[in-house]
Coordinates of C-alpha atoms in Angstrom, one line a residue:
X27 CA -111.3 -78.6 -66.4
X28 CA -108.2 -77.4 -68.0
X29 CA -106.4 -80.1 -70.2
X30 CA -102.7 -79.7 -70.4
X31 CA -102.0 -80.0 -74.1
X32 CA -99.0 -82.8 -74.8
X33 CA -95.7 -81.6 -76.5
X34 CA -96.5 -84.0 -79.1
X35 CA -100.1 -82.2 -80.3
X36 CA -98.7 -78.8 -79.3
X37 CA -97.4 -77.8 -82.8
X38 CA -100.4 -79.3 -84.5
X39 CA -102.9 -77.4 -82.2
X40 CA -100.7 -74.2 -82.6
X41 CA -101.4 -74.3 -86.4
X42 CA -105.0 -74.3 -85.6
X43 CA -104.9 -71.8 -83.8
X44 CA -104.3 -69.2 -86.4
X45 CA -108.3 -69.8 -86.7
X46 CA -109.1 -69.4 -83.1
X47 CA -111.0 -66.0 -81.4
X48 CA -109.8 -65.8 -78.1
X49 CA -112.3 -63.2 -76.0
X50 CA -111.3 -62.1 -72.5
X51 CA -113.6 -64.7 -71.2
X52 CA -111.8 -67.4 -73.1
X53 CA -108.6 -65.9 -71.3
X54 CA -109.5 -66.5 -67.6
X55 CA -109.2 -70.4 -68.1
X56 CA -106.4 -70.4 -71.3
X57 CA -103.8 -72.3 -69.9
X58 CA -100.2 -70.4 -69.0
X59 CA -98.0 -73.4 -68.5
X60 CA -98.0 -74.5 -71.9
X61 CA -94.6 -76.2 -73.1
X62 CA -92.7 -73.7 -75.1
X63 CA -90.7 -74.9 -78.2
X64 CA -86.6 -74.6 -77.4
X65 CA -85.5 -71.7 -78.3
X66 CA -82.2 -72.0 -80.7
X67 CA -78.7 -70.4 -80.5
X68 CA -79.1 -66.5 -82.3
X69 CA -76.6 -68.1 -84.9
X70 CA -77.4 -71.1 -85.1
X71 CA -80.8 -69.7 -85.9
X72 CA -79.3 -67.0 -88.3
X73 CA -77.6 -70.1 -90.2
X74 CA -80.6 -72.3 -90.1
X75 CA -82.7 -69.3 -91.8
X76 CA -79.9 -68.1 -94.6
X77 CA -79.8 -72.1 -95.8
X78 CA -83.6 -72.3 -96.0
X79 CA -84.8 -69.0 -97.7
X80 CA -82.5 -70.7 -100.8
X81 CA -80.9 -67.4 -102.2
X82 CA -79.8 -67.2 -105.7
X83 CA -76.2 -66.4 -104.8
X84 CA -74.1 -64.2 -106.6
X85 CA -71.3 -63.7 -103.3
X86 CA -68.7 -65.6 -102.0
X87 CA -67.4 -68.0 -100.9
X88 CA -67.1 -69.7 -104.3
X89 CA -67.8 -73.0 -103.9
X90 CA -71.4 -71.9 -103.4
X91 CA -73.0 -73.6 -100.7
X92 CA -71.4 -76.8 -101.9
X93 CA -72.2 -76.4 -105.3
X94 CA -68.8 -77.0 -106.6
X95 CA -66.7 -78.4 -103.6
X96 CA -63.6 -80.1 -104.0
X97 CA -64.4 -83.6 -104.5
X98 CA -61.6 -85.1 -102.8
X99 CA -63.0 -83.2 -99.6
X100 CA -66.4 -84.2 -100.2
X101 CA -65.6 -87.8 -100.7
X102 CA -63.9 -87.5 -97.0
X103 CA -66.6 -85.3 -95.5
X104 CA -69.2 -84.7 -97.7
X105 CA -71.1 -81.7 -98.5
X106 CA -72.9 -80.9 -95.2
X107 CA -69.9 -78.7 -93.9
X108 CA -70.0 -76.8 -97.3
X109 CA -74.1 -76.5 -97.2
X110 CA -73.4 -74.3 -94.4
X111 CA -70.5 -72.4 -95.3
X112 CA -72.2 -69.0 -96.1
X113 CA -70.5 -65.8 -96.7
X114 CA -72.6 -63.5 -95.0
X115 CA -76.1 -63.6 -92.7
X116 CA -78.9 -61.4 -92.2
X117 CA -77.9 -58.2 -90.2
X118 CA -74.4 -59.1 -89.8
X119 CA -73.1 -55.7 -89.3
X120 CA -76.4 -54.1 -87.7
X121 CA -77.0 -53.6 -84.3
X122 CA -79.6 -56.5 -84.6
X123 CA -76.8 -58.8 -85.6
X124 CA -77.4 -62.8 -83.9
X125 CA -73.2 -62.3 -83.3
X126 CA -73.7 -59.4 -81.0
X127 CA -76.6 -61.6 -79.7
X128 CA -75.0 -64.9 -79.2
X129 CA -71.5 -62.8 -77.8
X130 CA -73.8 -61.6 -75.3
X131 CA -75.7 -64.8 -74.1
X132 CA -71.9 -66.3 -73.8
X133 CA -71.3 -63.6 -71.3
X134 CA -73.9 -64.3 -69.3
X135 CA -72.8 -68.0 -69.2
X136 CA -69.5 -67.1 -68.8
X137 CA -70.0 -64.6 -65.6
X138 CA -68.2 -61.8 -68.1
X139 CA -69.5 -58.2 -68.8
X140 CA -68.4 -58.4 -71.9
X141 CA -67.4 -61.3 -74.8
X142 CA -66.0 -61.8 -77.8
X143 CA -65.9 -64.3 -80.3
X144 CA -62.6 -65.3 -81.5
X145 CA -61.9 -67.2 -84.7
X146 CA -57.6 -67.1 -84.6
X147 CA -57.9 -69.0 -81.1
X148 CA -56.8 -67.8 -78.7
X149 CA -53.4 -66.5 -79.8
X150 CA -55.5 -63.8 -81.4
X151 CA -57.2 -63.5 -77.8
X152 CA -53.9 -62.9 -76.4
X153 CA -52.7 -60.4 -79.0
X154 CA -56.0 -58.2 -78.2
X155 CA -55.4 -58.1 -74.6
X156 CA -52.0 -56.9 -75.1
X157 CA -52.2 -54.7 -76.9
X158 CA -55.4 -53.7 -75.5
X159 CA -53.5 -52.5 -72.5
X160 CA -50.2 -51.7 -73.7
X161 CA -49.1 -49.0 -76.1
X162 CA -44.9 -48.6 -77.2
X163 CA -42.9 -48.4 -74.1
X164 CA -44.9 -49.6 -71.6
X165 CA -43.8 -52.9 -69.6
X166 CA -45.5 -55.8 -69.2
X167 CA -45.2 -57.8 -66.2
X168 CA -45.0 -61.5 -67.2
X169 CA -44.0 -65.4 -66.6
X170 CA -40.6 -65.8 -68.8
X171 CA -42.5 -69.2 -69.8
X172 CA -45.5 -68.0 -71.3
X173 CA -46.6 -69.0 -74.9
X174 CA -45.3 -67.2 -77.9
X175 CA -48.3 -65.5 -78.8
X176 CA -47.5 -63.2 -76.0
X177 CA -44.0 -62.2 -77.4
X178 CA -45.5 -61.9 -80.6
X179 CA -47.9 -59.2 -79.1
X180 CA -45.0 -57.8 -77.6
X181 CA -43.4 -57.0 -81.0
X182 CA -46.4 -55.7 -82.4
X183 CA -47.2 -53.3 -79.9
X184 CA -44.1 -52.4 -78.6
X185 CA -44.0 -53.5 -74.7
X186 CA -40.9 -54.1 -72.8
X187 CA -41.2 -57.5 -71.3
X188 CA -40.8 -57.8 -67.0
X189 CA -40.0 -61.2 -66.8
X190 CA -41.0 -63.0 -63.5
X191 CA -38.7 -66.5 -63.4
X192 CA -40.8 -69.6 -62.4
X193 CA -39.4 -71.9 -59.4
X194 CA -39.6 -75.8 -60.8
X195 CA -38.5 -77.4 -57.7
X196 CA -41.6 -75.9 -55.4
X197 CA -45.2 -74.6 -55.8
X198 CA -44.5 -71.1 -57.3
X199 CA -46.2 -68.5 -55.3
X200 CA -46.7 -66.2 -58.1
X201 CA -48.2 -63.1 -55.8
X202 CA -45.3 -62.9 -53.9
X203 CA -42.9 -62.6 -57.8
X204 CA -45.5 -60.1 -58.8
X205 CA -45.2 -58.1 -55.7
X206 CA -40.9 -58.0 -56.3
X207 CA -41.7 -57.0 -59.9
X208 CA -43.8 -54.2 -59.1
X209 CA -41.5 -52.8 -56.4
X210 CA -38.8 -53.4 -58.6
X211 CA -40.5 -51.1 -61.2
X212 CA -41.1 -48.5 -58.5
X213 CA -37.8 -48.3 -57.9
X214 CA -37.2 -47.2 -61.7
X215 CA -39.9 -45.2 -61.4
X216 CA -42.2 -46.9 -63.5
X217 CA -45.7 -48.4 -63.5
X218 CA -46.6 -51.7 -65.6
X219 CA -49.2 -50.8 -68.0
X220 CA -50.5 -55.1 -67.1
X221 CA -49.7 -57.9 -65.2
X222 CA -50.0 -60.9 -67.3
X223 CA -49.9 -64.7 -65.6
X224 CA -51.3 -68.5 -67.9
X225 CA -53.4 -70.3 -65.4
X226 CA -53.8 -73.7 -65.7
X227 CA -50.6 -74.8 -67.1
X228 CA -50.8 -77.4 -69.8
X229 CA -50.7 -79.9 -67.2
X230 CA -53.6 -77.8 -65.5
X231 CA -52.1 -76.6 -62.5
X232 CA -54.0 -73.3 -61.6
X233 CA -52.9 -70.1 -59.9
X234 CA -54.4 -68.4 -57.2
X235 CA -55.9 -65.8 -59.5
X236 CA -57.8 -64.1 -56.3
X237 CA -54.6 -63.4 -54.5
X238 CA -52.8 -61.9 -57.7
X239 CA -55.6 -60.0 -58.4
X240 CA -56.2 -58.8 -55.4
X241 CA -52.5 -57.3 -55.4
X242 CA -52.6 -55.8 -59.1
X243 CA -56.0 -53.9 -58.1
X244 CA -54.2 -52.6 -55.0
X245 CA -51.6 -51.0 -57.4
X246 CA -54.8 -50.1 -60.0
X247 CA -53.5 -52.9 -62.8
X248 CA -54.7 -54.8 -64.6
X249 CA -55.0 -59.0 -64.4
X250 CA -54.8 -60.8 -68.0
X251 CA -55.1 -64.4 -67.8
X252 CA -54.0 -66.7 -70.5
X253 CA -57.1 -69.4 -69.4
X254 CA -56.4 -71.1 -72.8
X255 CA -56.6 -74.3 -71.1
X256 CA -59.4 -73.6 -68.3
X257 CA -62.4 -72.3 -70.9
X258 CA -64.7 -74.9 -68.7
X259 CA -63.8 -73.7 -65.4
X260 CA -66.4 -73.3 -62.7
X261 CA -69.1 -75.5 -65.2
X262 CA -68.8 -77.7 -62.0
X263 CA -68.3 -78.6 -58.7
X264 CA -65.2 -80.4 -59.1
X265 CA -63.5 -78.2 -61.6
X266 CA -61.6 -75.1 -60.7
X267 CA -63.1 -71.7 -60.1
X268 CA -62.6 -69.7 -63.4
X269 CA -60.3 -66.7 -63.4
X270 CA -63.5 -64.4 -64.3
X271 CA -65.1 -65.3 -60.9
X272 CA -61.6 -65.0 -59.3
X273 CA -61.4 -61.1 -60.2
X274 CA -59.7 -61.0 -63.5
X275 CA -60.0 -58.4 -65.8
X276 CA -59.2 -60.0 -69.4
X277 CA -59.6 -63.3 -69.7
X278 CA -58.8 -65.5 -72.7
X279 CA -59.9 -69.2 -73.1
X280 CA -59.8 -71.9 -76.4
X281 CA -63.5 -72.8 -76.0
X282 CA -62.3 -75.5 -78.5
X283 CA -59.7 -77.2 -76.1
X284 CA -62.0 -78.5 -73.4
X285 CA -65.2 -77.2 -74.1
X286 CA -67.6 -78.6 -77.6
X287 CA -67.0 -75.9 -80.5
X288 CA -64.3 -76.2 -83.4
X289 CA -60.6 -76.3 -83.4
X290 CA -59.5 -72.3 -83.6
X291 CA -62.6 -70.8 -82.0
X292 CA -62.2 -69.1 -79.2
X293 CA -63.6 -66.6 -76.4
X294 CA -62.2 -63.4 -74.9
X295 CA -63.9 -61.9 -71.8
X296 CA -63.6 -58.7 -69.7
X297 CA -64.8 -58.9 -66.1
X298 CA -67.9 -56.9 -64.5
X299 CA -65.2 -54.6 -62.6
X300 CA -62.5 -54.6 -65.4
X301 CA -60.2 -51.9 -65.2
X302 CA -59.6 -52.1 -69.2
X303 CA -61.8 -50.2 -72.0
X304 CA -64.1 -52.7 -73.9
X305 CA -63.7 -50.3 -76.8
X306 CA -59.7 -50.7 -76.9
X307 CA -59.9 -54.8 -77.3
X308 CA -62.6 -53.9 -80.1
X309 CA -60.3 -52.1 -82.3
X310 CA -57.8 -54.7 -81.3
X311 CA -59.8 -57.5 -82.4
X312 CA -60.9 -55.3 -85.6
X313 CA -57.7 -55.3 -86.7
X314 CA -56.5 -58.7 -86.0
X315 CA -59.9 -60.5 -87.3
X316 CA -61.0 -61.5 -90.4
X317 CA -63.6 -59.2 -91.9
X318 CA -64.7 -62.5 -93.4
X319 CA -65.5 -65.0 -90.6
X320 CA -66.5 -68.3 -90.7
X321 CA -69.7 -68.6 -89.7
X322 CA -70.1 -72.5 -89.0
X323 CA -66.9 -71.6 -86.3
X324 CA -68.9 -69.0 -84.4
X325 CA -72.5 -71.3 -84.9
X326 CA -70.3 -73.5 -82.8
X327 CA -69.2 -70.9 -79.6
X328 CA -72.7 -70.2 -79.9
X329 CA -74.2 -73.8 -79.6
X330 CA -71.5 -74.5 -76.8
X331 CA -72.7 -71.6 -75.0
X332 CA -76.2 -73.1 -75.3
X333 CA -75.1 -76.3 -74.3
X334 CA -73.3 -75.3 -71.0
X335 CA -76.6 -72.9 -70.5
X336 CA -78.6 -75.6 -70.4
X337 CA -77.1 -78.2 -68.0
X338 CA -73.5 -77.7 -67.2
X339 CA -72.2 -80.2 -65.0
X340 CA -74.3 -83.0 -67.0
X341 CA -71.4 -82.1 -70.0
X342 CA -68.9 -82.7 -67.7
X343 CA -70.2 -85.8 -64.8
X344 CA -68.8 -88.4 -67.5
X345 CA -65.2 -86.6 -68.4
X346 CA -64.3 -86.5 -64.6
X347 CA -65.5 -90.1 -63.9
X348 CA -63.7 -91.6 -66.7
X349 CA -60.3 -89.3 -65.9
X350 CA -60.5 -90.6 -61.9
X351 CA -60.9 -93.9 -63.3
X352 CA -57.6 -93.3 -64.7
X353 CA -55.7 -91.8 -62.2
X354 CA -56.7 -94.9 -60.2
X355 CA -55.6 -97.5 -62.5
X356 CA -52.6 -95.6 -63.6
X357 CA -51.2 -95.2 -59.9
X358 CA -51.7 -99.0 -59.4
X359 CA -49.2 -100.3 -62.5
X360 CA -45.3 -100.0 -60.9
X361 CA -43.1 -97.7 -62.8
X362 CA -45.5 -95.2 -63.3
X363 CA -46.5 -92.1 -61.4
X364 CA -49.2 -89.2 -61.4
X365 CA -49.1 -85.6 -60.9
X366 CA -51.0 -84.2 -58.1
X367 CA -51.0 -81.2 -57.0
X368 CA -53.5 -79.2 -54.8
X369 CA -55.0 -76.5 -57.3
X370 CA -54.9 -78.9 -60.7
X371 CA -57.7 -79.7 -63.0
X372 CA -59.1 -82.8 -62.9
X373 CA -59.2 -83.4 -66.2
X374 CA -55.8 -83.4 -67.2
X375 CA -53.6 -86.5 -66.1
X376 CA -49.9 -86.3 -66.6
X377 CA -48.2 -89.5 -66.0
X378 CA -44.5 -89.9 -64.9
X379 CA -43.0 -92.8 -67.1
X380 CA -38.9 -91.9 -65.9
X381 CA -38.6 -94.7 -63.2
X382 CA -39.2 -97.1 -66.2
X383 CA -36.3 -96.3 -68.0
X384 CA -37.7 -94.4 -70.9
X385 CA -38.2 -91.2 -71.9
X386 CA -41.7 -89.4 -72.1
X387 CA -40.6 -89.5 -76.0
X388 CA -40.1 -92.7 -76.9
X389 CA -43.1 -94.1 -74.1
X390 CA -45.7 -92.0 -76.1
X391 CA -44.0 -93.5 -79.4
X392 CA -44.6 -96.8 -78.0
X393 CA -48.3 -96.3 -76.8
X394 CA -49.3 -94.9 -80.3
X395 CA -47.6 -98.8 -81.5
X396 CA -49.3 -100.4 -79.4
X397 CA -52.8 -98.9 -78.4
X398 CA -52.9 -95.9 -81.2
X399 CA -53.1 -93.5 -77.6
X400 CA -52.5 -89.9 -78.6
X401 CA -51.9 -87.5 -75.7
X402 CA -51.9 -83.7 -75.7
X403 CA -48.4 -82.5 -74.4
X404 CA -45.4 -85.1 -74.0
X405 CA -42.4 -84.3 -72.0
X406 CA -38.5 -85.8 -71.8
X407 CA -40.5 -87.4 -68.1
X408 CA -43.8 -87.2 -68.6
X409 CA -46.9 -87.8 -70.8
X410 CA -50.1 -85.5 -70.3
X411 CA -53.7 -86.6 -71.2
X412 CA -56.5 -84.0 -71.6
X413 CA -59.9 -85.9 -70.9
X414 CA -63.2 -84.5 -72.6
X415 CA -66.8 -84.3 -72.4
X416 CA -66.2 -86.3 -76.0
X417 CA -64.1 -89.0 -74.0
X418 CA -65.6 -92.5 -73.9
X419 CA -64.2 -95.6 -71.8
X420 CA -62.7 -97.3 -75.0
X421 CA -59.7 -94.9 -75.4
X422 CA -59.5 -95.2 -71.1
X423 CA -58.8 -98.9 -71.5
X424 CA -56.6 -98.5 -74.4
X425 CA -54.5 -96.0 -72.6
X426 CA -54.2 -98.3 -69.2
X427 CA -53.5 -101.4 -71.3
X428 CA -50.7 -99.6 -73.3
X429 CA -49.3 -98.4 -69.8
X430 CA -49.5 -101.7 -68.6
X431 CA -47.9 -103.1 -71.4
X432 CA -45.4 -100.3 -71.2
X433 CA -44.3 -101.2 -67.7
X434 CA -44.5 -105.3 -68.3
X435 CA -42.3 -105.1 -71.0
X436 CA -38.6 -106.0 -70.1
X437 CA -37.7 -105.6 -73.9
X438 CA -38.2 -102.1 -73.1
X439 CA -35.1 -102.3 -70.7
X440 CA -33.2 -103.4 -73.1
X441 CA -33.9 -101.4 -76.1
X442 CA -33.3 -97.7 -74.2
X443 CA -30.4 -95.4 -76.0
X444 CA -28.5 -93.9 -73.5
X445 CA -29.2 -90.3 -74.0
X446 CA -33.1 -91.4 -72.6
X447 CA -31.8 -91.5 -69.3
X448 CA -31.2 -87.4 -69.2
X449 CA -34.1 -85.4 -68.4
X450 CA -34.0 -82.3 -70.3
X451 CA -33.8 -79.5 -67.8
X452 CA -36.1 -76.4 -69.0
X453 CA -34.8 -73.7 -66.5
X454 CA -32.8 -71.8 -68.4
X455 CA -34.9 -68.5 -67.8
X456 CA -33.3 -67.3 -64.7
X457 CA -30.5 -66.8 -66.5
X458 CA -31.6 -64.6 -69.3
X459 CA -30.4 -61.3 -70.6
X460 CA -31.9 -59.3 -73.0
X461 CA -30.1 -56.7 -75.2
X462 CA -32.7 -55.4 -77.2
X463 CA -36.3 -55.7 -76.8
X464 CA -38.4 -58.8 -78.9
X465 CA -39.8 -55.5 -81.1
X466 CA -35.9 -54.3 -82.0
X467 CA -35.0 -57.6 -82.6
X468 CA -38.0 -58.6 -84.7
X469 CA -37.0 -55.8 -87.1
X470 CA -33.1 -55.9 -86.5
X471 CA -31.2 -57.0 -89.3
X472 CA -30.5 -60.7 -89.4
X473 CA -27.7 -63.6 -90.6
X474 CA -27.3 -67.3 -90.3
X475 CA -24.8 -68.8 -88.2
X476 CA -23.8 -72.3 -87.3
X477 CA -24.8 -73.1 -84.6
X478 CA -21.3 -74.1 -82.9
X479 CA -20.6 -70.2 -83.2
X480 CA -24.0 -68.3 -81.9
X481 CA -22.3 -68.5 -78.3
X482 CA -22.9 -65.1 -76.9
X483 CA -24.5 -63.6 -80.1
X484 CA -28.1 -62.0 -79.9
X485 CA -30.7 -64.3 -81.0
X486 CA -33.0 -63.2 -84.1
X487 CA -35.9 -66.1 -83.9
X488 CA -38.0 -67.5 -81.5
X489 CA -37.3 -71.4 -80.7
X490 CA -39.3 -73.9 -78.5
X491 CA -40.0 -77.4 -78.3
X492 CA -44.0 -77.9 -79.2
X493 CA -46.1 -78.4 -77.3
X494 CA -46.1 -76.7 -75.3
X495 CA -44.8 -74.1 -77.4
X496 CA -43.0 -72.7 -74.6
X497 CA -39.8 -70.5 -76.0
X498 CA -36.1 -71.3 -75.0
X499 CA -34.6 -68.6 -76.9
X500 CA -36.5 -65.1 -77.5
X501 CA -35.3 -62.7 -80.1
X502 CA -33.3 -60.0 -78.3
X503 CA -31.7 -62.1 -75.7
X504 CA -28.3 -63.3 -75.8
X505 CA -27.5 -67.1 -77.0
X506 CA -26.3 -68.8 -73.6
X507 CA -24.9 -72.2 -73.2
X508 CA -27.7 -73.8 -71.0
X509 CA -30.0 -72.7 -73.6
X510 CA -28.3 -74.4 -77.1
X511 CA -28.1 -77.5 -74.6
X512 CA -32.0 -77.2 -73.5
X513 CA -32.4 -77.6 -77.7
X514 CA -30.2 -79.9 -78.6
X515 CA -31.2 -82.5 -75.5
X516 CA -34.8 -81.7 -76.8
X517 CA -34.3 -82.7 -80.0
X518 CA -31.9 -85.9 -79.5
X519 CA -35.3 -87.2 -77.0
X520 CA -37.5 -86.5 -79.9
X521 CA -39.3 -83.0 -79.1
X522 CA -40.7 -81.1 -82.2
X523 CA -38.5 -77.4 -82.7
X524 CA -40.8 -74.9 -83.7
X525 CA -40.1 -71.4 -84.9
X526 CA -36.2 -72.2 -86.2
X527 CA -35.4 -71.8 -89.9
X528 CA -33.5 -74.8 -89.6
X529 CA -35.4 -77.4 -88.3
X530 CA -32.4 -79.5 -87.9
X531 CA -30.6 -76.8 -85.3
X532 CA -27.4 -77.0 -87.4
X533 CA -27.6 -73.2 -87.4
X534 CA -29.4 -70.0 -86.0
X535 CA -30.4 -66.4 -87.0
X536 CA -28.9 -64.1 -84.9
X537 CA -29.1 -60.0 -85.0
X538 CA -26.3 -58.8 -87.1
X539 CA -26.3 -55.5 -84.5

């Protein structure tokens, strides 16, 4: 009879067996289902090994593997972290290399043909895939409320923005924009050299990626999705099909926002079918990257990739159950609405908090006073909360309590400053026009004006409320009215302004042109 051999004696019998004399005979009854040691992450590996053959190291980085690390760091988070913190691994820049390895594993996992590893989130992500697929001149088909990192990428590579203006007051049926754009273009006789759309939203409302991919490939162009938000996507059932599966062709997603590896790491992925060169995002990403990465940041894409390898929806069964106990609780308390919309991940929960008379400002001020609750995106109506596979019902009962207090209190009432009661209105877009393009205006000579004079004047800096870092005023486009009062009602409800040399919005650089 054939004994199965425990996992316990396993590695002790495997250390004997360096003795053993196995003959053909012996091989007929050797047992095949023997329990195989897990197998770890290629660079988690790589790490592991570079720690334990102890080098005498004469490279960076200088702190030396924790040898001389700031104390006051140390004190906070000891020296682990800088253990770890090497400045180079066996067969980095080889074929052989455990990044190419691990990149390749996370595109298996991730349904991509091709992945990279991004450590300038996904900002950097978004930079590659413009510029990927545009050169100087060409237009890029776009939302005019996408994130700055894609009018960043349209200064450094020299795309003309298309801007497609989002409805507010309906579902936006982005196919049918993208359609008018295109024809539009045709009529000037031009092509777009990319389509780009952000699906989810920050509040996770998804696109139908299928349908607007569909249409691009029709027109042979290509889909970029800004998935920043929407990394775990298809992990399971009840989570949204990822924009990979739905026919994209560049896809860029913050591992670190939903999924398990550190803040800044990211992933970029080009589809099976993708009608964009791998090697032009490769010299994109070679010139945007580091040459220096950090390798406990891409240990930690590659132990998420292992993790979501292994069992996917068990990473994900408790954040769902915990953000649909929530919802429930939430929607009971009077006062208080939540969003729901048909295509919306479940994991985000954006609560309505206008019917009680206080501003999505000053209701996530007093949630942090009273329960310490921090969410991930606050509005002049609304607060949004991101739920994790790291959330744990502590923080759910602390946010329901602090909504409960919130909508009990009628000291609240009486304490509200009248400007509260206006909801600042952030649909200035349609009204947009643009005299030079975010690359002329980048390098256009610049002056400071205040702020009761930029009327009509050509704006020299990109300004938004953050998060969700959404820009009101673009470099290149002219200074309207509904825009300085989109700013200014932003900042009186307490939104952070991002991206203005003045903080205080007493004045504005403008394009002395």
């Amino acid at each position: 009879d054939i004994t199965i051999i425990e996992q316990d004696s396993y590695q002790e019998q495997l250390q004997n067996a360096k003795s053993w004399t196995i003959t053909n005979k012996d091989l007929e009854f050797y047992p095949t289902n023997l329990p195989q040691e897990p197998k770890s992450p290629p660079l988690v590996s790589a790490l592991k090994t570079a720690i334990e053959e102890n080098h005498a190291s004469f490279q960076f980085p200088g702190h030396n593997l924790g040898h001389k690390a700031p104390f006051s760091l140390t004190q906070l988070i000891g020296k682990s972290p800088f253990h770890y913190d090497v400045g180079e691994i066996k067969d980095q820049f080889t074929p052989q290399s455990p990044i190419i390895d691990a990149e390749k594993q996370a595109a298996e996992v991730f349904g991509a043909s091709n992945t990279w590893f991004i450590l300038g989130g996904s900002t950097c992500g978004v930079l590659a895939a413009i510029m990927g697929t545009c050169s100087p001149g060409d237009t890029l088909i776009l939302p005019r409320n996408c994130h700055i990192s894609v009018i960043s990428a349209l200064v450094l590579c020299g795309a003309i923005p298309k801007y497609v203006f989002p409805d507010y007051d309906s579902h936006w049926d982005f196919a049918t924009s993208v359609e008018k754009a295109i024809r539009e273009l045709e009529l000037e006789g031009k092509q777009p050299a990319a389509v780009l759309i952000t699906s989810p939203t920050y509040n996770g409302i998804c696109s139908n990626v299928t349908e607007i991919s569909k249409l691009c490939h029709s027109c042979n162009i290509p889909l970029i999705v800004d998935e920043a938000h929407g990394a775990h996507f298809s992990f399971h059932p009840q989570l949204p099909i990822s924009s990979l599966k739905q026919g994209a062709d560049v896809v860029v997603q913050s591992t670190h926002k939903v999924l398990l590896s550190l803040t800044q790491s990211s992933m970029l992925h080009t589809s099976q079918n993708s009608l964009v060169q791998k090697q032009n995002i490769s010299r994109c990403l070679q010139t945007l990257q580091s040459t220096s990465p950090s390798f406990l940041l891409l240990a930690s894409l590659d132990a998420t990739t292992a993790e979501l390898k292994e069992n996917p929806e068990a990473v994900f069964d408790n954040a769902i159950s915990l953000a649909t106990e929530a919802k429930y609780a939430l929607k009971k308390i009077p006062g208080i609405s939540v969003l729901e919309y048909p295509d919306m991940d479940p994991l985000r929960v954006t609560v309505g908090v206008h019917d009680l008379g206080v501003s999505g400002y000053e209701a996530k001020d007093l949630l942090f006073e009273d329960q310490k609750v921090v969410p991930v995106l606050t509005g002049s109506r609304s607060i949004t909360f991101l739920f994790t596979p790291g959330s744990c019902r502590d923080h759910v009962i602390r946010l329901i309590a602090g909504f409960r207090n919130l909508a009990s209190s009628r000291l609240l009432h009486k304490s509200i400053k009248t400007e509260s009661h206006k909801h600042v209105n952030l649909r200035p877009f349609v009204e947009i026009d643009m005299r030079l393009t975010p690359r002329e205006a980048f390098f256009a000579r610049k002056k400071v004006v205040d702020i009761k004079d930029t009327l009509g004047k050509i704006c020299g800096e990109l300004i938004c409320p953050y998060p969700p870092g959404i820009p009101v005023m673009i470099p290149g486009e002219v200074i309207s009215e509904k825009a300085l009062d989109i700013l200014l009602q932003a900042k009186a409800c307490g939104a952070r302004i991002t991206g203005a040399s003045d903080p205080l919005l007493s004045s504005i650089v403008v394009c002395d042109v």
